[in-house]
Each structure stands twice: as structure tokens, then as C-alpha cells.
Amino acid sequence: MKRLMMAAVGLTGVLASCGGVTVTADFGFAPGSQYAPSLKLNELSYSTNYQAKTAFTDQNGNTVRAGEYLICDNANTTMLVDLKWTGGLNKLYLQFKGLSTGATQTVPFYAFNGSDTSGAGQAKFTFGPNTAPLSLSSKLVSQAIVVNPVIVNVKGNTYVRVQGIDQSGYNSNILESVTAIPVVNCQ
């Protein structure tokens, strides 16, 4: 372990001397520059206003279970994100990450006045038609509506990731949904 650490330090020195190359730490996708000592995101869940009415297999052989939440790419899709945390949360950032491509879109979700230590919250946003996961609007909300679409085609799958910032501008840990959400055309 000690040798590995020394090698990393030596490599940092070599890279830094290469002219124009800087080595930076990765603190996630929120704009903070270090980790928050007291803010921790503990639990993430999501729902949308569309669910699969029956189980089906997509064109790639993946099974989507009945009741699984979906993003309809050809209609407005409302998503609710429930989050639990400890410590003071000042801002929340969401990131949508493509399962196959790794492409990401980061969205500042909502900000608190001061630092919210309540430990739980729910946020709502809407994907517009033909934009998932790239264009959306956001605000806080209290409940969702379930609509059962007819599945035509699975266009892709997207993970939901969240990261918070405390009042000092420091980043929390990152939470990611356990499964990716199918993006489909609905009728």
C-alpha cells in the first residue's frame, strides 16, 4: 500500500511537470471543491407518472417488469425524487446518466434559504417530449399520478444521480438509482 501511495505521488509530480497538465481531485458533479464534513445523502427513490402496465421484453432482450417506472420520450413525463439526508442541505443537483453511452446532463434542482436539516424532501421535474434526459423544468411537489402507457420501443435507459451542497459550498456523497429508467415511446 505504501509503495502504491509513493508511486501515485511520483506520478503526480511527473504529470505536473508536463506543461499544461493539472491534476485535480474529483468531488463529483456538483460545483463544490471539497467534501462536506457533515452532509450525507442517505436514501434516494424516484417515481414517474408512467408505469409499464404489463411486463415486456425490449428489442435488446432486457425484461421490464410490470409496474416499473418509465420516461415517455414522446410526451411530458413528470418525475418525483424522494431524498433522505443528514446534516444541512443547501442545494441539490441531479444528474441523468445514460446506461450505454455514459452521457450525462446535470441539473441544479432546488435551493433552500439557508440550510435545511429536516432530513427529507421531495422534488418534481418534467421531461418535455423528445428531450429525455436533456431538457426539463423543476419545482417542489407533493404527489404523482400513474398512467399506464402502451410501449412501442425502448430508446435507452437512464440512471438518476443526486449530489448535495451544504451551506459552505461543500459537496456531499453521490447517490445513484439502483436501476436505470427505460426511456420509451408511449401511445
JSON list of C-alpha atoms in Angstrom, two decimals:
[
{"chain": "A", "resi": 1, "resn": "MET", "atom": "CA", "xyz": [0.00, 0.00, 0.00]},
{"chain": "A", "resi": 2, "resn": "LYS", "atom": "CA", "xyz": [2.85, 2.35, 0.91]},
{"chain": "A", "resi": 3, "resn": "ARG", "atom": "CA", "xyz": [4.56, 1.70, -2.46]},
{"chain": "A", "resi": 4, "resn": "LEU", "atom": "CA", "xyz": [1.32, 2.38, -4.32]},
{"chain": "A", "resi": 5, "resn": "MET", "atom": "CA", "xyz": [0.92, 5.68, -2.50]},
{"chain": "A", "resi": 6, "resn": "MET", "atom": "CA", "xyz": [4.50, 6.70, -3.23]},
{"chain": "A", "resi": 7, "resn": "ALA", "atom": "CA", "xyz": [4.04, 5.78, -6.90]},
{"chain": "A", "resi": 8, "resn": "ALA", "atom": "CA", "xyz": [0.93, 7.95, -7.07]},
{"chain": "A", "resi": 9, "resn": "VAL", "atom": "CA", "xyz": [2.82, 10.89, -5.54]},
{"chain": "A", "resi": 10, "resn": "GLY", "atom": "CA", "xyz": [5.67, 10.37, -8.02]},
{"chain": "A", "resi": 11, "resn": "LEU", "atom": "CA", "xyz": [3.24, 10.18, -10.95]},
{"chain": "A", "resi": 12, "resn": "THR", "atom": "CA", "xyz": [1.58, 13.41, -9.83]},
{"chain": "A", "resi": 13, "resn": "GLY", "atom": "CA", "xyz": [4.96, 15.14, -9.93]},
{"chain": "A", "resi": 14, "resn": "VAL", "atom": "CA", "xyz": [5.71, 13.78, -13.41]},
{"chain": "A", "resi": 15, "resn": "LEU", "atom": "CA", "xyz": [2.30, 14.85, -14.73]},
{"chain": "A", "resi": 16, "resn": "ALA", "atom": "CA", "xyz": [2.60, 18.29, -13.18]},
{"chain": "A", "resi": 17, "resn": "SER", "atom": "CA", "xyz": [5.93, 18.84, -14.94]},
{"chain": "A", "resi": 18, "resn": "CYS", "atom": "CA", "xyz": [4.47, 18.04, -18.38]},
{"chain": "A", "resi": 19, "resn": "GLY", "atom": "CA", "xyz": [3.48, 21.66, -19.01]},
{"chain": "A", "resi": 20, "resn": "GLY", "atom": "CA", "xyz": [-0.21, 22.48, -19.13]},
{"chain": "A", "resi": 21, "resn": "VAL", "atom": "CA", "xyz": [-1.38, 19.31, -17.35]},
{"chain": "A", "resi": 22, "resn": "THR", "atom": "CA", "xyz": [-3.01, 19.84, -13.98]},
{"chain": "A", "resi": 23, "resn": "VAL", "atom": "CA", "xyz": [-4.04, 17.13, -11.56]},
{"chain": "A", "resi": 24, "resn": "THR", "atom": "CA", "xyz": [-7.31, 17.80, -9.76]},
{"chain": "A", "resi": 25, "resn": "ALA", "atom": "CA", "xyz": [-9.41, 15.86, -7.29]},
{"chain": "A", "resi": 26, "resn": "ASP", "atom": "CA", "xyz": [-12.89, 14.70, -8.39]},
{"chain": "A", "resi": 27, "resn": "PHE", "atom": "CA", "xyz": [-15.55, 15.85, -5.95]},
{"chain": "A", "resi": 28, "resn": "GLY", "atom": "CA", "xyz": [-18.48, 14.73, -8.12]},
{"chain": "A", "resi": 29, "resn": "PHE", "atom": "CA", "xyz": [-20.68, 16.70, -10.47]},
{"chain": "A", "resi": 30, "resn": "ALA", "atom": "CA", "xyz": [-21.92, 19.46, -8.14]},
{"chain": "A", "resi": 31, "resn": "PRO", "atom": "CA", "xyz": [-19.81, 22.65, -8.32]},
{"chain": "A", "resi": 32, "resn": "GLY", "atom": "CA", "xyz": [-18.18, 22.38, -4.85]},
{"chain": "A", "resi": 33, "resn": "SER", "atom": "CA", "xyz": [-14.44, 21.93, -4.41]},
{"chain": "A", "resi": 34, "resn": "GLN", "atom": "CA", "xyz": [-14.29, 19.62, -1.39]},
{"chain": "A", "resi": 35, "resn": "TYR", "atom": "CA", "xyz": [-16.41, 17.15, 0.55]},
{"chain": "A", "resi": 36, "resn": "ALA", "atom": "CA", "xyz": [-18.91, 18.32, 3.17]},
{"chain": "A", "resi": 37, "resn": "PRO", "atom": "CA", "xyz": [-17.91, 17.02, 6.61]},
{"chain": "A", "resi": 38, "resn": "SER", "atom": "CA", "xyz": [-21.48, 16.93, 7.95]},
{"chain": "A", "resi": 39, "resn": "LEU", "atom": "CA", "xyz": [-23.83, 16.48, 4.93]},
{"chain": "A", "resi": 40, "resn": "LYS", "atom": "CA", "xyz": [-24.62, 12.93, 3.84]},
{"chain": "A", "resi": 41, "resn": "LEU", "atom": "CA", "xyz": [-27.26, 11.78, 1.36]},
{"chain": "A", "resi": 42, "resn": "ASN", "atom": "CA", "xyz": [-28.72, 8.53, 2.70]},
{"chain": "A", "resi": 43, "resn": "GLU", "atom": "CA", "xyz": [-31.60, 7.35, 0.52]},
{"chain": "A", "resi": 44, "resn": "LEU", "atom": "CA", "xyz": [-32.92, 8.02, -2.99]},
{"chain": "A", "resi": 45, "resn": "SER", "atom": "CA", "xyz": [-36.11, 6.81, -4.64]},
{"chain": "A", "resi": 46, "resn": "TYR", "atom": "CA", "xyz": [-37.99, 8.00, -7.70]},
{"chain": "A", "resi": 47, "resn": "SER", "atom": "CA", "xyz": [-41.29, 7.62, -9.49]},
{"chain": "A", "resi": 48, "resn": "THR", "atom": "CA", "xyz": [-42.77, 8.91, -12.74]},
{"chain": "A", "resi": 49, "resn": "ASN", "atom": "CA", "xyz": [-46.31, 9.39, -13.96]},
{"chain": "A", "resi": 50, "resn": "TYR", "atom": "CA", "xyz": [-45.85, 6.44, -16.35]},
{"chain": "A", "resi": 51, "resn": "GLN", "atom": "CA", "xyz": [-45.54, 2.77, -15.46]},
{"chain": "A", "resi": 52, "resn": "ALA", "atom": "CA", "xyz": [-45.41, -0.42, -17.53]},
{"chain": "A", "resi": 53, "resn": "LYS", "atom": "CA", "xyz": [-48.90, -1.96, -17.45]},
{"chain": "A", "resi": 54, "resn": "THR", "atom": "CA", "xyz": [-47.53, -5.45, -18.11]},
{"chain": "A", "resi": 55, "resn": "ALA", "atom": "CA", "xyz": [-44.07, -6.99, -18.17]},
{"chain": "A", "resi": 56, "resn": "PHE", "atom": "CA", "xyz": [-42.35, -6.93, -21.56]},
{"chain": "A", "resi": 57, "resn": "THR", "atom": "CA", "xyz": [-39.04, -7.65, -23.24]},
{"chain": "A", "resi": 58, "resn": "ASP", "atom": "CA", "xyz": [-37.38, -4.83, -25.16]},
{"chain": "A", "resi": 59, "resn": "GLN", "atom": "CA", "xyz": [-35.63, -5.13, -28.50]},
{"chain": "A", "resi": 60, "resn": "ASN", "atom": "CA", "xyz": [-32.33, -5.97, -26.73]},
{"chain": "A", "resi": 61, "resn": "GLY", "atom": "CA", "xyz": [-33.80, -8.86, -24.73]},
{"chain": "A", "resi": 62, "resn": "ASN", "atom": "CA", "xyz": [-34.00, -6.91, -21.43]},
{"chain": "A", "resi": 63, "resn": "THR", "atom": "CA", "xyz": [-37.07, -7.52, -19.30]},
{"chain": "A", "resi": 64, "resn": "VAL", "atom": "CA", "xyz": [-39.08, -4.60, -17.96]},
{"chain": "A", "resi": 65, "resn": "ARG", "atom": "CA", "xyz": [-41.33, -5.63, -15.07]},
{"chain": "A", "resi": 66, "resn": "ALA", "atom": "CA", "xyz": [-44.99, -4.67, -14.77]},
{"chain": "A", "resi": 67, "resn": "GLY", "atom": "CA", "xyz": [-45.24, -1.53, -12.64]},
{"chain": "A", "resi": 68, "resn": "GLU", "atom": "CA", "xyz": [-41.71, -0.34, -13.47]},
{"chain": "A", "resi": 69, "resn": "TYR", "atom": "CA", "xyz": [-41.48, 3.44, -13.89]},
{"chain": "A", "resi": 70, "resn": "LEU", "atom": "CA", "xyz": [-40.81, 4.77, -17.39]},
{"chain": "A", "resi": 71, "resn": "ILE", "atom": "CA", "xyz": [-39.86, 8.02, -19.11]},
{"chain": "A", "resi": 72, "resn": "CYS", "atom": "CA", "xyz": [-42.04, 8.64, -22.19]},
{"chain": "A", "resi": 73, "resn": "ASP", "atom": "CA", "xyz": [-39.85, 10.30, -24.77]},
{"chain": "A", "resi": 74, "resn": "ASN", "atom": "CA", "xyz": [-42.80, 11.40, -26.91]},
{"chain": "A", "resi": 75, "resn": "ALA", "atom": "CA", "xyz": [-44.82, 13.03, -24.09]},
{"chain": "A", "resi": 76, "resn": "ASN", "atom": "CA", "xyz": [-44.27, 15.16, -20.98]},
{"chain": "A", "resi": 77, "resn": "THR", "atom": "CA", "xyz": [-43.07, 12.90, -18.18]},
{"chain": "A", "resi": 78, "resn": "THR", "atom": "CA", "xyz": [-43.17, 14.05, -14.57]},
{"chain": "A", "resi": 79, "resn": "MET", "atom": "CA", "xyz": [-40.61, 12.53, -12.20]},
{"chain": "A", "resi": 80, "resn": "LEU", "atom": "CA", "xyz": [-40.62, 12.73, -8.41]},
{"chain": "A", "resi": 81, "resn": "VAL", "atom": "CA", "xyz": [-37.39, 12.23, -6.49]},
{"chain": "A", "resi": 82, "resn": "ASP", "atom": "CA", "xyz": [-37.59, 11.47, -2.76]},
{"chain": "A", "resi": 83, "resn": "LEU", "atom": "CA", "xyz": [-34.39, 12.03, -0.80]},
{"chain": "A", "resi": 84, "resn": "LYS", "atom": "CA", "xyz": [-33.30, 11.50, 2.80]},
{"chain": "A", "resi": 85, "resn": "TRP", "atom": "CA", "xyz": [-30.17, 13.12, 4.26]},
{"chain": "A", "resi": 86, "resn": "THR", "atom": "CA", "xyz": [-28.37, 14.01, 7.46]},
{"chain": "A", "resi": 87, "resn": "GLY", "atom": "CA", "xyz": [-26.76, 17.40, 8.03]},
{"chain": "A", "resi": 88, "resn": "GLY", "atom": "CA", "xyz": [-27.60, 20.72, 6.42]},
{"chain": "A", "resi": 89, "resn": "LEU", "atom": "CA", "xyz": [-28.59, 20.64, 2.74]},
{"chain": "A", "resi": 90, "resn": "ASN", "atom": "CA", "xyz": [-28.40, 23.97, 0.88]},
{"chain": "A", "resi": 91, "resn": "LYS", "atom": "CA", "xyz": [-28.66, 22.92, -2.80]},
{"chain": "A", "resi": 92, "resn": "LEU", "atom": "CA", "xyz": [-29.41, 19.71, -4.62]},
{"chain": "A", "resi": 93, "resn": "TYR", "atom": "CA", "xyz": [-28.08, 18.71, -8.03]},
{"chain": "A", "resi": 94, "resn": "LEU", "atom": "CA", "xyz": [-29.45, 15.93, -10.21]},
{"chain": "A", "resi": 95, "resn": "GLN", "atom": "CA", "xyz": [-27.58, 14.16, -12.94]},
{"chain": "A", "resi": 96, "resn": "PHE", "atom": "CA", "xyz": [-29.03, 11.86, -15.57]},
{"chain": "A", "resi": 97, "resn": "LYS", "atom": "CA", "xyz": [-26.57, 9.33, -16.92]},
{"chain": "A", "resi": 98, "resn": "GLY", "atom": "CA", "xyz": [-27.13, 7.13, -19.98]},
{"chain": "A", "resi": 99, "resn": "LEU", "atom": "CA", "xyz": [-26.69, 3.41, -19.28]},
{"chain": "A", "resi": 100, "resn": "SER", "atom": "CA", "xyz": [-24.90, 2.58, -22.54]},
{"chain": "A", "resi": 101, "resn": "THR", "atom": "CA", "xyz": [-23.34, 5.87, -23.58]},
{"chain": "A", "resi": 102, "resn": "GLY", "atom": "CA", "xyz": [-22.35, 7.30, -20.19]},
{"chain": "A", "resi": 103, "resn": "ALA", "atom": "CA", "xyz": [-23.55, 10.70, -21.46]},
{"chain": "A", "resi": 104, "resn": "THR", "atom": "CA", "xyz": [-24.68, 12.97, -18.62]},
{"chain": "A", "resi": 105, "resn": "GLN", "atom": "CA", "xyz": [-26.86, 16.01, -18.05]},
{"chain": "A", "resi": 106, "resn": "THR", "atom": "CA", "xyz": [-26.54, 17.84, -14.70]},
{"chain": "A", "resi": 107, "resn": "VAL", "atom": "CA", "xyz": [-29.39, 19.98, -13.39]},
{"chain": "A", "resi": 108, "resn": "PRO", "atom": "CA", "xyz": [-29.46, 22.29, -10.36]},
{"chain": "A", "resi": 109, "resn": "PHE", "atom": "CA", "xyz": [-32.66, 21.06, -8.75]},
{"chain": "A", "resi": 110, "resn": "TYR", "atom": "CA", "xyz": [-33.64, 23.37, -5.93]},
{"chain": "A", "resi": 111, "resn": "ALA", "atom": "CA", "xyz": [-32.07, 25.60, -3.32]},
{"chain": "A", "resi": 112, "resn": "PHE", "atom": "CA", "xyz": [-33.03, 26.22, 0.27]},
{"chain": "A", "resi": 113, "resn": "ASN", "atom": "CA", "xyz": [-32.89, 29.52, 2.10]},
{"chain": "A", "resi": 114, "resn": "GLY", "atom": "CA", "xyz": [-30.08, 28.75, 4.47]},
{"chain": "A", "resi": 115, "resn": "SER", "atom": "CA", "xyz": [-29.52, 25.10, 5.31]},
{"chain": "A", "resi": 116, "resn": "ASP", "atom": "CA", "xyz": [-32.33, 22.51, 5.53]},
{"chain": "A", "resi": 117, "resn": "THR", "atom": "CA", "xyz": [-31.74, 19.99, 8.32]},
{"chain": "A", "resi": 118, "resn": "SER", "atom": "CA", "xyz": [-35.20, 18.36, 8.14]},
{"chain": "A", "resi": 119, "resn": "GLY", "atom": "CA", "xyz": [-33.63, 15.20, 6.72]},
{"chain": "A", "resi": 120, "resn": "ALA", "atom": "CA", "xyz": [-36.17, 14.50, 3.93]},
{"chain": "A", "resi": 121, "resn": "GLY", "atom": "CA", "xyz": [-37.63, 16.16, 0.88]},
{"chain": "A", "resi": 122, "resn": "GLN", "atom": "CA", "xyz": [-39.31, 15.57, -2.44]},
{"chain": "A", "resi": 123, "resn": "ALA", "atom": "CA", "xyz": [-38.66, 17.34, -5.71]},
{"chain": "A", "resi": 124, "resn": "LYS", "atom": "CA", "xyz": [-40.54, 17.25, -9.02]},
{"chain": "A", "resi": 125, "resn": "PHE", "atom": "CA", "xyz": [-39.45, 17.91, -12.58]},
{"chain": "A", "resi": 126, "resn": "THR", "atom": "CA", "xyz": [-40.85, 17.32, -16.06]},
{"chain": "A", "resi": 127, "resn": "PHE", "atom": "CA", "xyz": [-39.11, 15.97, -19.15]},
{"chain": "A", "resi": 128, "resn": "GLY", "atom": "CA", "xyz": [-40.52, 17.53, -22.32]},
{"chain": "A", "resi": 129, "resn": "PRO", "atom": "CA", "xyz": [-41.33, 15.43, -25.40]},
{"chain": "A", "resi": 130, "resn": "ASN", "atom": "CA", "xyz": [-38.29, 14.11, -27.30]},
{"chain": "A", "resi": 131, "resn": "THR", "atom": "CA", "xyz": [-35.85, 15.56, -24.78]},
{"chain": "A", "resi": 132, "resn": "ALA", "atom": "CA", "xyz": [-35.25, 12.88, -22.13]},
{"chain": "A", "resi": 133, "resn": "PRO", "atom": "CA", "xyz": [-32.94, 13.24, -20.36]},
{"chain": "A", "resi": 134, "resn": "LEU", "atom": "CA", "xyz": [-31.68, 16.56, -21.71]},
{"chain": "A", "resi": 135, "resn": "SER", "atom": "CA", "xyz": [-34.38, 19.19, -21.13]},
{"chain": "A", "resi": 136, "resn": "LEU", "atom": "CA", "xyz": [-36.56, 19.61, -18.07]},
{"chain": "A", "resi": 137, "resn": "SER", "atom": "CA", "xyz": [-38.15, 22.07, -15.68]},
{"chain": "A", "resi": 138, "resn": "SER", "atom": "CA", "xyz": [-38.16, 21.68, -11.91]},
{"chain": "A", "resi": 139, "resn": "LYS", "atom": "CA", "xyz": [-40.02, 22.61, -8.72]},
{"chain": "A", "resi": 140, "resn": "LEU", "atom": "CA", "xyz": [-41.12, 21.04, -5.45]},
{"chain": "A", "resi": 141, "resn": "VAL", "atom": "CA", "xyz": [-44.30, 18.89, -5.37]},
{"chain": "A", "resi": 142, "resn": "SER", "atom": "CA", "xyz": [-46.19, 16.53, -3.12]},
{"chain": "A", "resi": 143, "resn": "GLN", "atom": "CA", "xyz": [-47.65, 13.66, -5.21]},
{"chain": "A", "resi": 144, "resn": "ALA", "atom": "CA", "xyz": [-47.63, 11.80, -8.56]},
{"chain": "A", "resi": 145, "resn": "ILE", "atom": "CA", "xyz": [-50.22, 10.46, -11.00]},
{"chain": "A", "resi": 146, "resn": "VAL", "atom": "CA", "xyz": [-49.83, 6.98, -12.51]},
{"chain": "A", "resi": 147, "resn": "VAL", "atom": "CA", "xyz": [-50.71, 6.50, -16.18]},
{"chain": "A", "resi": 148, "resn": "ASN", "atom": "CA", "xyz": [-50.22, 3.20, -18.00]},
{"chain": "A", "resi": 149, "resn": "PRO", "atom": "CA", "xyz": [-48.67, 3.64, -21.47]},
{"chain": "A", "resi": 150, "resn": "VAL", "atom": "CA", "xyz": [-48.58, 1.25, -24.40]},
{"chain": "A", "resi": 151, "resn": "ILE", "atom": "CA", "xyz": [-44.92, 0.53, -25.10]},
{"chain": "A", "resi": 152, "resn": "VAL", "atom": "CA", "xyz": [-43.78, 0.94, -28.69]},
{"chain": "A", "resi": 153, "resn": "ASN", "atom": "CA", "xyz": [-39.97, 0.99, -28.46]},
{"chain": "A", "resi": 154, "resn": "VAL", "atom": "CA", "xyz": [-37.31, 1.25, -25.75]},
{"chain": "A", "resi": 155, "resn": "LYS", "atom": "CA", "xyz": [-34.95, 4.05, -26.83]},
{"chain": "A", "resi": 156, "resn": "GLY", "atom": "CA", "xyz": [-32.48, 3.79, -23.96]},
{"chain": "A", "resi": 157, "resn": "ASN", "atom": "CA", "xyz": [-32.06, 3.72, -20.18]},
{"chain": "A", "resi": 158, "resn": "THR", "atom": "CA", "xyz": [-31.09, 6.49, -17.79]},
{"chain": "A", "resi": 159, "resn": "TYR", "atom": "CA", "xyz": [-29.79, 6.47, -14.21]},
{"chain": "A", "resi": 160, "resn": "VAL", "atom": "CA", "xyz": [-30.76, 9.19, -11.73]},
{"chain": "A", "resi": 161, "resn": "ARG", "atom": "CA", "xyz": [-27.88, 10.53, -9.59]},
{"chain": "A", "resi": 162, "resn": "VAL", "atom": "CA", "xyz": [-28.04, 13.15, -6.83]},
{"chain": "A", "resi": 163, "resn": "GLN", "atom": "CA", "xyz": [-25.43, 15.21, -5.00]},
{"chain": "A", "resi": 164, "resn": "GLY", "atom": "CA", "xyz": [-25.98, 17.95, -2.43]},
{"chain": "A", "resi": 165, "resn": "ILE", "atom": "CA", "xyz": [-24.09, 21.03, -1.34]},
{"chain": "A", "resi": 166, "resn": "ASP", "atom": "CA", "xyz": [-24.01, 22.33, 2.22]},
{"chain": "A", "resi": 167, "resn": "GLN", "atom": "CA", "xyz": [-24.18, 26.00, 3.26]},
{"chain": "A", "resi": 168, "resn": "SER", "atom": "CA", "xyz": [-20.39, 26.35, 2.98]},
{"chain": "A", "resi": 169, "resn": "GLY", "atom": "CA", "xyz": [-20.45, 25.15, -0.65]},
{"chain": "A", "resi": 170, "resn": "TYR", "atom": "CA", "xyz": [-19.01, 21.69, 0.07]},
{"chain": "A", "resi": 171, "resn": "ASN", "atom": "CA", "xyz": [-20.23, 18.56, -1.74]},
{"chain": "A", "resi": 172, "resn": "SER", "atom": "CA", "xyz": [-21.99, 15.57, -0.23]},
{"chain": "A", "resi": 173, "resn": "ASN", "atom": "CA", "xyz": [-21.62, 11.99, -1.37]},
{"chain": "A", "resi": 174, "resn": "ILE", "atom": "CA", "xyz": [-23.31, 10.92, -4.62]},
{"chain": "A", "resi": 175, "resn": "LEU", "atom": "CA", "xyz": [-26.34, 8.60, -4.63]},
{"chain": "A", "resi": 176, "resn": "GLU", "atom": "CA", "xyz": [-27.37, 6.75, -7.80]},
{"chain": "A", "resi": 177, "resn": "SER", "atom": "CA", "xyz": [-30.59, 4.88, -8.56]},
{"chain": "A", "resi": 178, "resn": "VAL", "atom": "CA", "xyz": [-30.17, 1.12, -8.30]},
{"chain": "A", "resi": 179, "resn": "THR", "atom": "CA", "xyz": [-31.70, 0.54, -11.74]},
{"chain": "A", "resi": 180, "resn": "ALA", "atom": "CA", "xyz": [-31.81, 2.61, -14.91]},
{"chain": "A", "resi": 181, "resn": "ILE", "atom": "CA", "xyz": [-35.16, 4.01, -16.05]},
{"chain": "A", "resi": 182, "resn": "PRO", "atom": "CA", "xyz": [-36.30, 2.84, -19.51]},
{"chain": "A", "resi": 183, "resn": "VAL", "atom": "CA", "xyz": [-36.87, 5.71, -21.98]},
{"chain": "A", "resi": 184, "resn": "VAL", "atom": "CA", "xyz": [-39.68, 4.68, -24.32]},
{"chain": "A", "resi": 185, "resn": "ASN", "atom": "CA", "xyz": [-42.15, 5.93, -26.90]},
{"chain": "A", "resi": 186, "resn": "CYS", "atom": "CA", "xyz": [-45.67, 5.68, -25.50]},
{"chain": "A", "resi": 187, "resn": "GLN", "atom": "CA", "xyz": [-49.11, 5.72, -27.12]}
]
